[in-house]
Amino acid sequence: MTARIERPLSPHLQAYRFTLTMAMSIIHRITGIALYFGTLLLVWWLIAASSGPGAYSYVQAFTSSFIGRLIVLGYTWALLHHLLSGIRHFIWDLGYGFKPNERETLTWVALIGGILLTVLLWIAAYAIGGGR
Amino acid sequence: MSAPNSPATRSMRTPLGRVRYLGASHSGTSDFWLQRITAVASVLLILPVVVVVMMLLGRNQAGAAQILGSPFVAIILLLFIIAMVWHMKIGMQVVIEDYVHGEKVKLMAIMANNFFSFAVALASIYAILKLSSGV
C-alpha cells in the first residue's frame, strides 16, 4: 500500500453562497436517485400484469391506496422534473444558456414546468378514469 | 514532435495508453456519451410511454395484459426500459463515485448497482415478452 498523497482539495458546499441553480443541481440528483428505486414499482407492475389477475389486484390495491397514490404522484413529479431539468443540461451541453439571466430562466422553467406537467397529467388521468 | 526528454514527453502515460486515451477508468468518456444517448432516447420515448400508461388506467389485468402485449406497445416499452435502466445505472455509478471514498466499499457499491440495474432490466423485459407471447 502506498501512502495517500495529501493534495489540496476544492472547498465543499458550505463555502459557496446558496443559489437556485445549485439547489436544482441537488434536486436533479435526488430525483434521479428516487427514480432509480422507483423502477421497482415499474417492475412489480409489469410482472404482476404478466402473472395474472391475483397479482395485478395487489398492484391496483396499492395504487388506489392513499400512500400508494402519493408515491406514484411523487414518481410522476420526479420523472417530469428530471426530464425537464435534463433538457436544461442538454441546452448547456450545446453551449447555450450560460448568461446569468438565461440559466436562472431555464432553471425556473424546469422547476415550474415539472410541477405544472405533473398536475396536468394527473388531471388527465382522473378525467380518463384512473381515479376509480 | 518534441524532443524525447522535453517536459511534454516526460509523462507516466505509455505510448499505447496515449493512443487509446482511455485514462484511469479504462473506459474514457464512453459513459459520458452513453448517458447523453440514453437521455435523448428517454426524452423521445417518454410521450408514447405516458400514453401507454394512460391507456392502462382503470383497466383490469386482462385488459392491461392485452394492451401491454400488443407489438407496438411492447416495443415502445422495451426501448424505454433499456434506455432508462442504462441511464440510471450510469447515473448511480456517478453518485457512488462522488460520495463513496473507500475503495472496497465503492467497488462493492458499483457491483451492487450493476446487479440491481441488470435485474430490473431483465425482469421488465421478461414480463413484457411473456405478455407479448400470451403464455
Coordinates of N, CA and C in Angstrom, one line a residue, chain A residues 2-50:
Chain A
T2 N 0.7 2.1 -1.0 CA 1.4 3.4 -1.0 C 0.7 4.4 -0.1
A3 N 1.5 5.3 0.5 CA 0.9 6.3 1.4 C 0.0 7.2 0.5
R4 N -1.1 7.6 1.1 CA -2.0 8.5 0.5 C -1.4 9.9 0.4
I5 N -1.4 10.5 -0.8 CA -0.8 11.8 -1.0 C -1.9 12.9 -0.7
E6 N -1.5 13.8 0.3 CA -2.4 14.8 0.7 C -2.4 16.0 -0.3
R7 N -3.3 15.9 -1.2 CA -3.4 17.0 -2.2 C -4.4 18.1 -1.8
P8 N -4.2 19.3 -2.2 CA -5.2 20.3 -1.8 C -6.6 20.0 -2.4
L9 N -7.6 20.3 -1.6 CA -9.0 19.9 -2.1 C -9.7 21.2 -2.4
S10 N -10.7 21.2 -3.3 CA -11.5 22.3 -3.5 C -12.5 22.5 -2.4
P11 N -12.9 23.7 -2.1 CA -13.9 23.9 -0.9 C -15.2 23.2 -1.2
H12 N -15.8 22.7 -0.1 CA -17.0 22.0 -0.3 C -18.3 22.9 -0.2
L13 N -19.4 22.3 -0.2 CA -20.7 23.1 -0.3 C -20.8 24.3 0.6
Q14 N -20.4 24.2 1.9 CA -20.6 25.3 2.8 C -19.8 26.6 2.4
A15 N -18.9 26.5 1.5 CA -18.0 27.6 1.1 C -18.8 28.5 0.1
Y16 N -19.8 28.0 -0.5 CA -20.5 28.8 -1.5 C -21.8 29.4 -1.1
R17 N -22.1 30.5 -1.7 CA -23.4 31.2 -1.5 C -24.5 30.3 -2.1
F18 N -25.6 30.2 -1.4 CA -26.7 29.3 -1.9 C -27.3 30.0 -3.2
T19 N -27.4 29.2 -4.3 CA -28.0 29.7 -5.5 C -29.1 28.8 -6.0
L20 N -30.0 29.3 -6.9 CA -31.1 28.5 -7.4 C -30.5 27.3 -8.2
T21 N -29.6 27.6 -9.1 CA -29.0 26.5 -10.0 C -28.4 25.5 -9.1
M22 N -27.8 25.9 -8.0 CA -27.1 24.9 -7.1 C -28.2 24.0 -6.5
A23 N -29.3 24.6 -6.0 CA -30.4 23.8 -5.5 C -31.0 22.8 -6.5
M24 N -31.1 23.3 -7.7 CA -31.6 22.5 -8.8 C -30.7 21.3 -9.2
S25 N -29.4 21.6 -9.1 CA -28.4 20.5 -9.3 C -28.6 19.4 -8.3
I26 N -28.8 19.8 -7.0 CA -29.0 18.8 -6.0 C -30.4 18.1 -6.2
I27 N -31.4 18.8 -6.6 CA -32.7 18.2 -6.8 C -32.7 17.2 -8.0
H28 N -31.9 17.6 -9.0 CA -31.7 16.7 -10.2 C -31.2 15.4 -9.7
R29 N -30.2 15.4 -8.9 CA -29.5 14.2 -8.4 C -30.5 13.4 -7.5
I30 N -31.2 14.1 -6.6 CA -32.1 13.4 -5.7 C -33.3 12.8 -6.5
T31 N -33.8 13.5 -7.5 CA -34.9 12.9 -8.3 C -34.4 11.7 -9.0
G32 N -33.1 11.8 -9.5 CA -32.5 10.6 -10.2 C -32.4 9.4 -9.3
I33 N -32.0 9.6 -8.1 CA -31.9 8.5 -7.1 C -33.2 8.0 -6.8
A34 N -34.2 8.8 -6.6 CA -35.6 8.4 -6.3 C -36.2 7.6 -7.5
L35 N -35.9 8.0 -8.7 CA -36.4 7.3 -9.9 C -35.7 5.9 -10.0
Y36 N -34.5 5.8 -9.6 CA -33.7 4.6 -9.6 C -34.4 3.5 -8.8
F37 N -34.8 3.9 -7.6 CA -35.5 2.9 -6.7 C -37.0 2.8 -7.1
G38 N -37.5 3.9 -7.8 CA -38.9 3.8 -8.3 C -39.1 2.8 -9.4
T39 N -38.0 2.4 -10.0 CA -38.2 1.4 -11.1 C -38.7 0.1 -10.5
L40 N -38.5 -0.1 -9.2 CA -39.0 -1.4 -8.6 C -40.6 -1.4 -8.7
L41 N -41.2 -0.2 -8.7 CA -42.6 -0.1 -8.9 C -43.0 -0.6 -10.3
L42 N -42.2 -0.1 -11.3 CA -42.5 -0.4 -12.7 C -42.3 -1.9 -12.9
V43 N -41.3 -2.5 -12.3 CA -41.0 -3.9 -12.4 C -42.2 -4.7 -11.8
W44 N -42.6 -4.3 -10.6 CA -43.7 -5.0 -9.9 C -44.9 -5.0 -10.7
W45 N -45.2 -3.8 -11.3 CA -46.4 -3.7 -12.1 C -46.4 -4.6 -13.4
L46 N -45.3 -4.6 -14.0 CA -45.1 -5.4 -15.3 C -45.2 -6.9 -14.9
I47 N -44.5 -7.3 -13.9 CA -44.5 -8.7 -13.5 C -45.9 -9.2 -13.1
A48 N -46.6 -8.3 -12.3 CA -48.0 -8.6 -11.9 C -48.9 -8.7 -13.1
A49 N -48.8 -7.8 -14.1 CA -49.6 -7.9 -15.3 C -49.4 -9.2 -16.1
S50 N -48.1 -9.6 -16.0 CA -47.8 -10.9 -16.8 C -48.1 -12.1 -15.9

